[in-house]
Amino acid sequence: MKLISLLKGEKPSLSFEVFPPKTDASFDSVEQAVHRIAALKPAFMSVTYGAGGGTSQYTLDISKTIKRDHGVPSLAHLTCVSSTRESVRQRIAAMQEAGIENVMALRGDIPADRINEDRTNWDFRYAVDLIRELKESGAGFCIGGACYPEIHPESANQKEDIRRLKEKVEAGCEFLTTQMFFDNNLLYNFLYKIREAGITVPVVAGIMPITNAKQVERAMKLSGSFMPQRFKSLVDRFGADPASMKQAGIAYATDQIIDLFANNVTNVHVYSMNNPDVAEKIQANLSDILGK
Ligand code: FAD
């Protein structure tokens, strides 16, 4: 099923993200986590693409399994930066052969050892180049893209970031998923600005439940997200006790999601990080709201 038909609905919907194993040895444990999350029958599940593409086959295999074994729509991520046109075309053909219908088109982070290279002649410099390639393939994918309520770290300012975002939508991106954020007002402001700029596609709000203190540092480094005082207090108070931190982090994420639904942000994507326990608890907290 193409995600765009789901994302235009008015009922609150929850989806989850998983990431592929890094090695063959961890495939089974990832697969078990995926099965448990898929058993919750979320609106869809996304499968990330490992930086550098070394685990691209797993992204494909897991996306296929989610759809085939659980009847849950899947969204396969694909990155392009520093890839050749030929290798991206091969991946697109493999996705088509595997029956993938939904693709999250991303640039990816620039590898640390190539950061100072002249990128003028790279086949893919930005996500928009990949979106164009996906459209030109004629495979008919429903294409999603990333967006950043607190602006992308490489952007000079929000106006420029939104201008580039609009180019992705004009190139064929049918929906957007946000980077994680911990203060819903940042999202509401962002939505106001992008709608004003003429971006009308559905926006899926990305929520990261922080369930251990170590994750806080990692999330900050990855996303540069603003930490509201309410959230900082929670980490200060419960961070040293894993069980309490997990409970508090799930409660904080649940609270964020309820506020989003109450404000008519109907599609929420949970960065569940292969953690079925967290996905199950969040869904249970929202059972009546979701009608599940
Ligand atoms: P782009 O849209 O290309 O934007 C990158 C920067 O370039 C921005 O500052 C933008 O304003 C600017 N820009 C865009 N177009 C132009 C242009 N034509 N000229 C000049 N500047 C331009 N990473 C992974 O490796 N695997 C994943 O599975 C993955 N999933 C993600 C899912 C989501 C929802 C999000 C938010 C991020 C994900 N990432 C993933 C991380 C992502 O790859 C990085 O954030 C990356 O740095 C930017 O990717 P992008 O697709 O947003 O890039």
Short mmCIF file of N, CA and C in Angstrom, two decimals, residues 60-196:
data_model
loop_
_atom_site.label_atom_id
_atom_site.label_comp_id
_atom_site.label_asym_id
_atom_site.label_seq_id
_atom_site.Cartn_x
_atom_site.Cartn_y
_atom_site.Cartn_z
N LEU A 60 16.27 -4.01 2.71
CA LEU A 60 15.33 -4.57 1.74
C LEU A 60 14.62 -5.79 2.30
N ASP A 61 15.41 -6.72 2.87
CA ASP A 61 14.84 -7.97 3.39
C ASP A 61 13.81 -7.69 4.49
N ILE A 62 14.18 -6.77 5.40
CA ILE A 62 13.28 -6.50 6.53
C ILE A 62 12.02 -5.78 6.04
N SER A 63 12.19 -4.85 5.12
CA SER A 63 11.02 -4.14 4.57
C SER A 63 10.05 -5.14 3.91
N LYS A 64 10.63 -6.12 3.23
CA LYS A 64 9.82 -7.13 2.55
C LYS A 64 9.05 -7.99 3.56
N THR A 65 9.79 -8.40 4.62
CA THR A 65 9.20 -9.26 5.65
C THR A 65 8.01 -8.57 6.33
N ILE A 66 8.19 -7.30 6.65
CA ILE A 66 7.14 -6.55 7.37
C ILE A 66 5.84 -6.58 6.56
N LYS A 67 6.00 -6.35 5.27
CA LYS A 67 4.83 -6.29 4.40
C LYS A 67 4.24 -7.70 4.17
N ARG A 68 5.12 -8.63 3.85
CA ARG A 68 4.65 -9.98 3.48
C ARG A 68 4.11 -10.75 4.68
N ASP A 69 4.85 -10.76 5.80
CA ASP A 69 4.46 -11.61 6.92
C ASP A 69 3.44 -10.97 7.84
N HIS A 70 3.35 -9.64 7.84
CA HIS A 70 2.44 -8.99 8.80
C HIS A 70 1.39 -8.12 8.14
N GLY A 71 1.48 -7.96 6.85
CA GLY A 71 0.50 -7.11 6.16
C GLY A 71 0.60 -5.66 6.60
N VAL A 72 1.77 -5.28 7.17
CA VAL A 72 1.97 -3.89 7.59
C VAL A 72 2.73 -3.16 6.48
N PRO A 73 2.24 -2.00 6.03
CA PRO A 73 2.99 -1.29 4.99
C PRO A 73 4.39 -0.92 5.48
N SER A 74 5.37 -1.03 4.60
CA SER A 74 6.74 -0.70 5.02
C SER A 74 7.28 0.45 4.19
N LEU A 75 8.24 1.13 4.80
CA LEU A 75 8.90 2.28 4.16
C LEU A 75 10.40 2.01 4.21
N ALA A 76 11.00 1.76 3.05
CA ALA A 76 12.44 1.46 3.00
C ALA A 76 13.22 2.76 2.82
N HIS A 77 14.17 3.02 3.71
CA HIS A 77 15.01 4.21 3.55
C HIS A 77 16.11 3.93 2.52
N LEU A 78 16.55 5.01 1.86
CA LEU A 78 17.66 4.90 0.91
C LEU A 78 18.45 6.21 0.96
N THR A 79 19.77 6.10 1.08
CA THR A 79 20.60 7.32 1.05
C THR A 79 21.42 7.32 -0.25
N CYS A 80 21.94 8.49 -0.59
CA CYS A 80 22.59 8.59 -1.90
C CYS A 80 23.97 9.26 -1.87
N VAL A 81 24.27 10.03 -0.83
CA VAL A 81 25.46 10.86 -0.90
C VAL A 81 26.72 10.00 -1.05
N SER A 82 27.59 10.42 -1.88
CA SER A 82 28.85 9.73 -2.20
C SER A 82 28.64 8.39 -2.92
N SER A 83 27.40 8.10 -3.35
CA SER A 83 27.16 6.89 -4.16
C SER A 83 27.25 7.27 -5.64
N THR A 84 27.54 6.26 -6.46
CA THR A 84 27.54 6.54 -7.90
C THR A 84 26.12 6.36 -8.44
N ARG A 85 25.86 6.96 -9.59
CA ARG A 85 24.53 6.83 -10.19
C ARG A 85 24.24 5.35 -10.49
N GLU A 86 25.29 4.65 -10.93
CA GLU A 86 25.12 3.25 -11.28
C GLU A 86 24.67 2.42 -10.06
N SER A 87 25.35 2.65 -8.91
CA SER A 87 25.01 1.84 -7.74
C SER A 87 23.62 2.20 -7.22
N VAL A 88 23.24 3.47 -7.31
CA VAL A 88 21.89 3.85 -6.86
C VAL A 88 20.84 3.22 -7.79
N ARG A 89 21.14 3.20 -9.06
CA ARG A 89 20.18 2.59 -10.01
C ARG A 89 20.00 1.09 -9.70
N GLN A 90 21.12 0.44 -9.33
CA GLN A 90 21.01 -0.98 -8.98
C GLN A 90 20.13 -1.18 -7.75
N ARG A 91 20.28 -0.29 -6.77
CA ARG A 91 19.47 -0.41 -5.55
C ARG A 91 17.99 -0.15 -5.86
N ILE A 92 17.75 0.81 -6.71
CA ILE A 92 16.35 1.11 -7.07
C ILE A 92 15.73 -0.11 -7.77
N ALA A 93 16.51 -0.72 -8.66
CA ALA A 93 16.00 -1.90 -9.37
C ALA A 93 15.73 -3.04 -8.39
N ALA A 94 16.61 -3.20 -7.40
CA ALA A 94 16.42 -4.26 -6.40
C ALA A 94 15.17 -3.99 -5.57
N MET A 95 14.91 -2.73 -5.26
CA MET A 95 13.71 -2.40 -4.47
C MET A 95 12.45 -2.70 -5.27
N GLN A 96 12.53 -2.36 -6.52
CA GLN A 96 11.38 -2.60 -7.39
C GLN A 96 11.09 -4.11 -7.49
N GLU A 97 12.16 -4.87 -7.64
CA GLU A 97 12.02 -6.33 -7.76
C GLU A 97 11.45 -6.93 -6.47
N ALA A 98 11.81 -6.32 -5.33
CA ALA A 98 11.35 -6.83 -4.04
C ALA A 98 9.92 -6.36 -3.72
N GLY A 99 9.34 -5.60 -4.60
CA GLY A 99 7.95 -5.15 -4.39
C GLY A 99 7.82 -4.00 -3.40
N ILE A 100 8.91 -3.27 -3.18
CA ILE A 100 8.86 -2.11 -2.27
C ILE A 100 8.03 -1.00 -2.93
N GLU A 101 7.10 -0.44 -2.15
CA GLU A 101 6.23 0.59 -2.73
C GLU A 101 6.55 1.99 -2.21
N ASN A 102 7.18 2.04 -1.00
CA ASN A 102 7.41 3.34 -0.35
C ASN A 102 8.89 3.51 -0.04
N VAL A 103 9.44 4.64 -0.43
CA VAL A 103 10.88 4.88 -0.23
C VAL A 103 11.09 6.23 0.45
N MET A 104 11.91 6.22 1.49
CA MET A 104 12.31 7.47 2.16
C MET A 104 13.62 7.89 1.51
N ALA A 105 13.59 8.98 0.75
CA ALA A 105 14.76 9.40 -0.03
C ALA A 105 15.60 10.39 0.77
N LEU A 106 16.81 9.98 1.10
CA LEU A 106 17.67 10.79 1.98
C LEU A 106 19.02 11.05 1.33
N ARG A 107 19.61 12.15 1.76
CA ARG A 107 20.98 12.38 1.32
C ARG A 107 21.93 11.45 2.08
N GLY A 108 21.74 11.36 3.41
CA GLY A 108 22.71 10.66 4.25
C GLY A 108 23.76 11.64 4.73
N ASP A 109 24.48 11.26 5.76
CA ASP A 109 25.54 12.14 6.26
C ASP A 109 26.79 11.94 5.41
N ILE A 110 27.53 13.03 5.23
CA ILE A 110 28.75 12.93 4.41
C ILE A 110 29.81 12.20 5.23
N PRO A 111 30.40 11.12 4.66
CA PRO A 111 31.40 10.37 5.44
C PRO A 111 32.53 11.29 5.93
N ALA A 112 32.96 11.06 7.15
CA ALA A 112 33.96 11.95 7.77
C ALA A 112 35.21 12.11 6.90
N ASP A 113 35.62 11.01 6.22
CA ASP A 113 36.85 11.09 5.44
C ASP A 113 36.66 11.79 4.09
N ARG A 114 35.40 12.21 3.77
CA ARG A 114 35.19 12.88 2.47
C ARG A 114 34.65 14.30 2.63
N ILE A 115 34.63 14.72 3.88
CA ILE A 115 33.97 15.99 4.20
C ILE A 115 34.63 17.19 3.51
N ASN A 116 35.95 17.09 3.26
CA ASN A 116 36.65 18.23 2.64
C ASN A 116 36.79 18.10 1.13
N GLU A 117 36.18 17.03 0.57
CA GLU A 117 36.28 16.84 -0.89
C GLU A 117 35.46 17.87 -1.66
N ASP A 118 35.88 18.17 -2.85
CA ASP A 118 35.08 19.00 -3.74
C ASP A 118 33.93 18.11 -4.25
N ARG A 119 32.69 18.52 -3.96
CA ARG A 119 31.55 17.64 -4.28
C ARG A 119 30.88 17.99 -5.61
N THR A 120 31.46 18.95 -6.32
CA THR A 120 30.81 19.42 -7.55
C THR A 120 30.47 18.28 -8.51
N ASN A 121 31.36 17.30 -8.60
CA ASN A 121 31.13 16.25 -9.59
C ASN A 121 30.50 14.98 -9.02
N TRP A 122 30.08 15.03 -7.79
CA TRP A 122 29.43 13.84 -7.23
C TRP A 122 28.10 13.62 -7.96
N ASP A 123 27.73 12.35 -8.17
CA ASP A 123 26.46 12.07 -8.86
C ASP A 123 25.28 12.54 -8.02
N PHE A 124 25.38 12.38 -6.70
CA PHE A 124 24.29 12.78 -5.80
C PHE A 124 24.86 13.66 -4.70
N ARG A 125 24.41 14.90 -4.67
CA ARG A 125 24.90 15.82 -3.62
C ARG A 125 23.83 16.07 -2.56
N TYR A 126 22.57 15.99 -2.98
CA TYR A 126 21.47 16.28 -2.07
C TYR A 126 20.35 15.26 -2.27
N ALA A 127 19.46 15.19 -1.28
CA ALA A 127 18.33 14.25 -1.38
C ALA A 127 17.50 14.52 -2.63
N VAL A 128 17.40 15.79 -3.02
CA VAL A 128 16.58 16.11 -4.19
C VAL A 128 17.09 15.38 -5.44
N ASP A 129 18.39 15.14 -5.53
CA ASP A 129 18.94 14.41 -6.70
C ASP A 129 18.41 12.97 -6.70
N LEU A 130 18.31 12.39 -5.50
CA LEU A 130 17.80 11.01 -5.39
C LEU A 130 16.30 10.97 -5.72
N ILE A 131 15.57 11.97 -5.25
CA ILE A 131 14.13 12.02 -5.53
C ILE A 131 13.91 12.05 -7.05
N ARG A 132 14.72 12.86 -7.73
CA ARG A 132 14.59 12.94 -9.20
C ARG A 132 14.90 11.59 -9.85
N GLU A 133 15.95 10.93 -9.34
CA GLU A 133 16.34 9.62 -9.89
C GLU A 133 15.20 8.60 -9.67
N LEU A 134 14.61 8.63 -8.48
CA LEU A 134 13.52 7.70 -8.16
C LEU A 134 12.32 7.95 -9.09
N LYS A 135 12.02 9.21 -9.32
CA LYS A 135 10.90 9.54 -10.22
C LYS A 135 11.20 9.07 -11.64
N GLU A 136 12.45 9.33 -12.05
CA GLU A 136 12.82 8.98 -13.44
C GLU A 136 12.84 7.47 -13.66
N SER A 137 13.00 6.70 -12.58
CA SER A 137 13.05 5.25 -12.73
C SER A 137 11.70 4.71 -13.24
N GLY A 138 10.63 5.48 -13.01
CA GLY A 138 9.31 5.04 -13.47
C GLY A 138 8.73 3.93 -12.61
N ALA A 139 9.35 3.66 -11.44
CA ALA A 139 8.89 2.55 -10.59
C ALA A 139 7.60 2.88 -9.84
N GLY A 140 7.24 4.14 -9.81
CA GLY A 140 5.97 4.54 -9.16
C GLY A 140 6.00 4.50 -7.65
N PHE A 141 7.20 4.61 -7.06
CA PHE A 141 7.28 4.61 -5.59
C PHE A 141 6.54 5.82 -5.01
N CYS A 142 6.00 5.63 -3.80
CA CYS A 142 5.55 6.78 -3.01
C CYS A 142 6.80 7.25 -2.25
N ILE A 143 7.17 8.50 -2.47
CA ILE A 143 8.47 8.98 -1.97
C ILE A 143 8.30 9.93 -0.79
N GLY A 144 9.06 9.65 0.28
CA GLY A 144 9.07 10.54 1.45
C GLY A 144 10.43 11.22 1.57
N GLY A 145 10.48 12.28 2.36
CA GLY A 145 11.75 12.98 2.59
C GLY A 145 11.84 13.44 4.04
N ALA A 146 13.03 13.86 4.44
CA ALA A 146 13.25 14.30 5.83
C ALA A 146 13.07 15.81 5.93
N CYS A 147 12.63 16.26 7.11
CA CYS A 147 12.57 17.71 7.36
C CYS A 147 12.97 17.98 8.81
N TYR A 148 13.29 19.24 9.10
CA TYR A 148 13.98 19.57 10.35
C TYR A 148 13.33 20.77 11.03
N PRO A 149 12.43 20.52 11.99
CA PRO A 149 11.78 21.65 12.68
C PRO A 149 12.79 22.61 13.31
N GLU A 150 13.98 22.11 13.67
CA GLU A 150 15.00 23.00 14.27
C GLU A 150 16.12 23.29 13.27
N ILE A 151 15.84 23.22 12.01
CA ILE A 151 16.71 23.35 10.84
C ILE A 151 17.84 22.31 10.81
N HIS A 152 18.20 21.96 9.57
CA HIS A 152 19.30 21.00 9.39
C HIS A 152 20.59 21.67 9.84
N PRO A 153 21.47 20.93 10.56
CA PRO A 153 22.68 21.54 11.09
C PRO A 153 23.55 22.26 10.06
N GLU A 154 23.48 21.84 8.78
CA GLU A 154 24.32 22.50 7.77
C GLU A 154 23.67 23.74 7.16
N SER A 155 22.41 24.01 7.51
CA SER A 155 21.72 25.14 6.88
C SER A 155 22.10 26.45 7.53
N ALA A 156 22.17 27.49 6.69
CA ALA A 156 22.53 28.81 7.21
C ALA A 156 21.40 29.39 8.05
N ASN A 157 20.15 29.16 7.62
CA ASN A 157 19.00 29.67 8.36
C ASN A 157 17.75 28.92 7.93
N GLN A 158 16.65 29.15 8.64
CA GLN A 158 15.45 28.37 8.39
C GLN A 158 14.81 28.69 7.04
N LYS A 159 14.91 29.95 6.63
CA LYS A 159 14.32 30.34 5.35
C LYS A 159 14.94 29.52 4.21
N GLU A 160 16.27 29.41 4.25
CA GLU A 160 17.01 28.68 3.23
C GLU A 160 16.66 27.17 3.31
N ASP A 161 16.56 26.66 4.54
CA ASP A 161 16.23 25.25 4.73
C ASP A 161 14.85 24.93 4.14
N ILE A 162 13.90 25.83 4.38
CA ILE A 162 12.53 25.61 3.88
C ILE A 162 12.49 25.76 2.35
N ARG A 163 13.30 26.67 1.82
CA ARG A 163 13.36 26.80 0.36
C ARG A 163 13.85 25.50 -0.28
N ARG A 164 14.87 24.88 0.34
CA ARG A 164 15.40 23.60 -0.17
C ARG A 164 14.38 22.47 0.01
N LEU A 165 13.65 22.55 1.11
CA LEU A 165 12.61 21.54 1.37
C LEU A 165 11.53 21.60 0.29
N LYS A 166 11.17 22.80 -0.07
CA LYS A 166 10.15 22.97 -1.11
C LYS A 166 10.61 22.36 -2.44
N GLU A 167 11.92 22.49 -2.71
CA GLU A 167 12.45 21.89 -3.96
C GLU A 167 12.27 20.36 -3.94
N LYS A 168 12.44 19.77 -2.74
CA LYS A 168 12.27 18.30 -2.65
C LYS A 168 10.82 17.93 -2.97
N VAL A 169 9.89 18.72 -2.42
CA VAL A 169 8.47 18.44 -2.64
C VAL A 169 8.14 18.62 -4.12
N GLU A 170 8.66 19.69 -4.71
CA GLU A 170 8.38 19.94 -6.14
C GLU A 170 8.99 18.85 -7.03
N ALA A 171 10.06 18.22 -6.53
CA ALA A 171 10.69 17.15 -7.33
C ALA A 171 9.92 15.83 -7.23
N GLY A 172 8.98 15.73 -6.27
CA GLY A 172 8.19 14.50 -6.20
C GLY A 172 8.07 13.85 -4.83
N CYS A 173 8.54 14.56 -3.80
CA CYS A 173 8.43 14.03 -2.45
C CYS A 173 6.98 14.23 -1.97
N GLU A 174 6.32 13.12 -1.61
CA GLU A 174 4.87 13.21 -1.34
C GLU A 174 4.53 13.41 0.13
N PHE A 175 5.48 13.12 1.01
CA PHE A 175 5.27 13.38 2.44
C PHE A 175 6.62 13.61 3.09
N LEU A 176 6.58 14.18 4.31
CA LEU A 176 7.82 14.49 5.03
C LEU A 176 7.76 13.89 6.42
N THR A 177 8.89 13.42 6.92
CA THR A 177 8.97 12.97 8.31
C THR A 177 9.99 13.86 9.01
N THR A 178 9.64 14.29 10.23
CA THR A 178 10.54 15.22 10.91
C THR A 178 11.64 14.51 11.68
N GLN A 179 12.70 15.26 11.85
CA GLN A 179 13.74 14.90 12.81
C GLN A 179 13.08 14.91 14.19
N MET A 180 13.65 14.20 15.15
CA MET A 180 13.10 14.21 16.51
C MET A 180 13.10 15.62 17.10
N PHE A 181 12.14 15.86 17.99
CA PHE A 181 12.09 17.14 18.72
C PHE A 181 11.45 16.84 20.08
N PHE A 182 11.77 17.66 21.07
CA PHE A 182 11.28 17.39 22.42
C PHE A 182 10.37 18.48 22.95
N ASP A 183 10.13 19.48 22.10
CA ASP A 183 9.23 20.57 22.46
C ASP A 183 8.26 20.73 21.29
N ASN A 184 7.00 20.39 21.52
CA ASN A 184 6.04 20.40 20.41
C ASN A 184 5.86 21.78 19.78
N ASN A 185 6.11 22.83 20.55
CA ASN A 185 5.93 24.17 19.98
C ASN A 185 6.86 24.40 18.80
N LEU A 186 8.03 23.75 18.83
CA LEU A 186 8.96 23.87 17.70
C LEU A 186 8.32 23.32 16.42
N LEU A 187 7.60 22.20 16.59
CA LEU A 187 6.93 21.63 15.41
C LEU A 187 5.80 22.53 14.94
N TYR A 188 4.99 23.03 15.86
CA TYR A 188 3.86 23.86 15.46
C TYR A 188 4.34 25.11 14.70
N ASN A 189 5.42 25.70 15.17
CA ASN A 189 6.01 26.86 14.49
C ASN A 189 6.48 26.52 13.09
N PHE A 190 7.15 25.38 13.02
CA PHE A 190 7.70 24.90 11.74
C PHE A 190 6.55 24.65 10.75
N LEU A 191 5.49 23.99 11.23
CA LEU A 191 4.36 23.69 10.33
C LEU A 191 3.75 24.98 9.80
N TYR A 192 3.63 25.94 10.67
CA TYR A 192 3.07 27.22 10.25
C TYR A 192 3.93 27.81 9.11
N LYS A 193 5.25 27.76 9.31
CA LYS A 193 6.15 28.37 8.31
C LYS A 193 6.16 27.62 6.99
N ILE A 194 6.15 26.29 7.06
CA ILE A 194 6.20 25.57 5.77
C ILE A 194 4.88 25.69 5.02
N ARG A 195 3.77 25.72 5.76
CA ARG A 195 2.46 25.89 5.08
C ARG A 195 2.43 27.27 4.43
N GLU A 196 2.97 28.25 5.13
CA GLU A 196 3.01 29.61 4.59
C GLU A 196 3.88 29.65 3.32
#
